[in-house]
Amino acid sequence: MSAPASLVLRDVHVPPAPAWWPPAPGWWLVLLAVAVLVAVPLLWRARRRRRRARWLRLFEAECSSALPPPEQVAAASQLLRRAARRVDPRADRLQGAAWLQFLDGPKGHAFSKDVGALLLDGGYRPRVDPRQMEALRALAATRFVQLMEGRR
């Protein structure tokens, strides 16, 4: 055997560090999962926003097609009754204060104590104040979208 001092030793060659690109297959899966987790809520939100906009356009088109304010009140009431059937199949048959309480929902009294009461007799009045009609239209459009979404 030879003496250790006589052996020719060389430094250990360390291989180069692996390249950062392309990543390992596991990182591709992580990237895909993150992309899906980000994209799905964004797409869902965009779809919901488009659906709301479509319902608002429908409401505005129906109310605008009726020219005199009493006819607009009747059109808004009819649309609200149609939308109410999505939440409760018997809701469209409610009358008077019960109908207004249903439209109020759990959060407010805008229909039963405010301009929303115009829905009860506004379609039968010879004249309706245009400011009241605009306020009712905005209130009814908001509630229409909520009912179409199935929110009580």
XYZ file of C-alpha atoms in Angstrom:
152
model
C 0.000 0.000 0.000
C 1.205 3.431 -0.643
C 1.588 6.112 1.873
C -1.248 8.676 2.090
C 1.110 11.500 1.315
C 1.996 9.979 -2.010
C -1.618 9.739 -3.238
C -2.681 12.329 -5.753
C -5.950 13.758 -4.513
C -8.139 16.051 -6.488
C -10.936 18.345 -5.315
C -14.455 16.999 -5.458
C -16.283 18.405 -8.443
C -19.647 19.767 -7.384
C -22.212 19.587 -10.160
C -23.752 22.889 -11.196
C -26.931 23.968 -9.402
C -30.071 22.922 -11.200
C -31.605 25.562 -13.430
C -34.661 27.333 -12.076
C -36.385 26.989 -15.412
C -38.235 24.792 -16.284
C -39.655 24.022 -12.869
C -40.302 20.541 -11.646
C -43.703 18.969 -12.446
C -44.947 19.552 -8.903
C -44.449 23.291 -9.279
C -46.468 23.245 -12.487
C -49.334 21.651 -10.552
C -49.046 24.264 -7.802
C -49.084 27.040 -10.412
C -52.133 25.506 -12.083
C -53.963 25.193 -8.753
C -53.239 28.831 -7.878
C -54.393 29.959 -11.323
C -57.652 28.036 -10.920
C -58.187 29.396 -7.406
C -57.768 32.943 -8.716
C -59.656 32.555 -12.005
C -62.800 30.797 -10.778
C -63.935 33.534 -8.339
C -63.112 36.237 -10.887
C -65.117 34.491 -13.594
C -67.973 33.861 -11.168
C -68.016 37.528 -10.163
C -67.955 38.695 -13.796
C -70.796 36.319 -14.669
C -72.831 37.567 -11.724
C -72.189 41.196 -12.701
C -73.296 40.532 -16.300
C -76.423 38.764 -15.080
C -77.304 41.684 -12.782
C -76.737 44.157 -15.616
C -78.982 42.081 -17.890
C -81.753 42.057 -15.264
C -81.435 45.815 -14.770
C -81.631 46.378 -18.537
C -84.747 44.192 -18.652
C -86.329 46.148 -15.802
C -85.476 49.513 -17.346
C -86.690 48.433 -20.790
C -90.025 47.208 -19.429
C -90.569 50.333 -17.340
C -89.474 52.655 -20.142
C -91.831 51.046 -22.640
C -94.741 52.244 -20.484
C -94.813 55.996 -21.029
C -97.217 57.545 -18.508
C -96.022 57.229 -14.894
C -99.085 55.206 -13.763
C -98.275 52.612 -16.424
C -94.648 52.582 -15.274
C -95.828 51.842 -11.735
C -97.959 48.978 -13.045
C -95.044 47.608 -15.101
C -92.688 47.783 -12.108
C -95.260 46.027 -9.930
C -95.737 43.291 -12.511
C -91.982 42.707 -12.801
C -91.597 42.590 -9.028
C -94.384 40.010 -8.784
C -92.727 37.847 -11.432
C -89.392 38.050 -9.656
C -91.015 37.318 -6.285
C -92.069 33.914 -7.581
C -88.397 32.916 -7.663
C -88.231 33.322 -3.893
C -91.710 32.181 -2.891
C -94.199 30.629 -5.331
C -97.119 32.230 -3.471
C -95.597 35.705 -3.156
C -97.161 37.032 -6.352
C -100.635 36.538 -4.831
C -99.982 38.774 -1.822
C -102.031 41.965 -1.623
C -101.795 45.284 0.185
C -99.590 45.569 3.246
C -98.544 41.900 3.048
C -97.126 42.501 -0.441
C -95.226 45.573 0.711
C -93.864 43.716 3.748
C -92.651 40.954 1.465
C -90.931 43.531 -0.729
C -89.351 45.132 2.335
C -87.558 41.906 3.044
C -85.752 41.363 6.327
C -83.651 44.528 6.184
C -85.874 47.534 5.792
C -89.173 49.303 5.415
C -88.602 51.225 2.190
C -91.681 49.799 0.515
C -94.181 49.831 3.361
C -93.268 53.218 4.859
C -91.654 55.131 2.039
C -92.182 55.706 -1.669
C -92.708 51.967 -2.232
C -96.294 52.309 -1.045
C -96.919 53.897 -4.437
C -97.030 50.344 -5.837
C -100.417 49.757 -4.226
C -102.358 52.557 -5.859
C -99.931 54.308 -8.218
C -101.167 52.360 -11.212
C -104.692 53.686 -10.617
C -103.879 57.328 -9.966
C -104.532 59.817 -12.760
C -101.215 61.525 -11.978
C -98.024 60.365 -10.332
C -95.304 62.763 -9.225
C -92.272 62.180 -11.498
C -89.865 62.485 -8.537
C -91.764 59.801 -6.658
C -91.769 57.672 -9.781
C -87.988 57.942 -10.168
C -87.456 57.084 -6.504
C -89.824 54.118 -6.811
C -88.147 52.972 -9.997
C -84.690 52.970 -8.378
C -86.000 51.164 -5.293
C -87.935 48.636 -7.362
C -84.962 47.974 -9.665
C -82.740 47.180 -6.693
C -85.332 44.870 -5.181
C -85.998 43.264 -8.569
C -82.342 42.259 -8.891
C -82.319 40.926 -5.327
C -85.401 38.824 -5.992
C -84.014 37.544 -9.282
C -80.902 36.427 -7.397
C -83.174 34.514 -5.060
C -82.502 36.687 -2.032
C -85.460 37.165 0.231
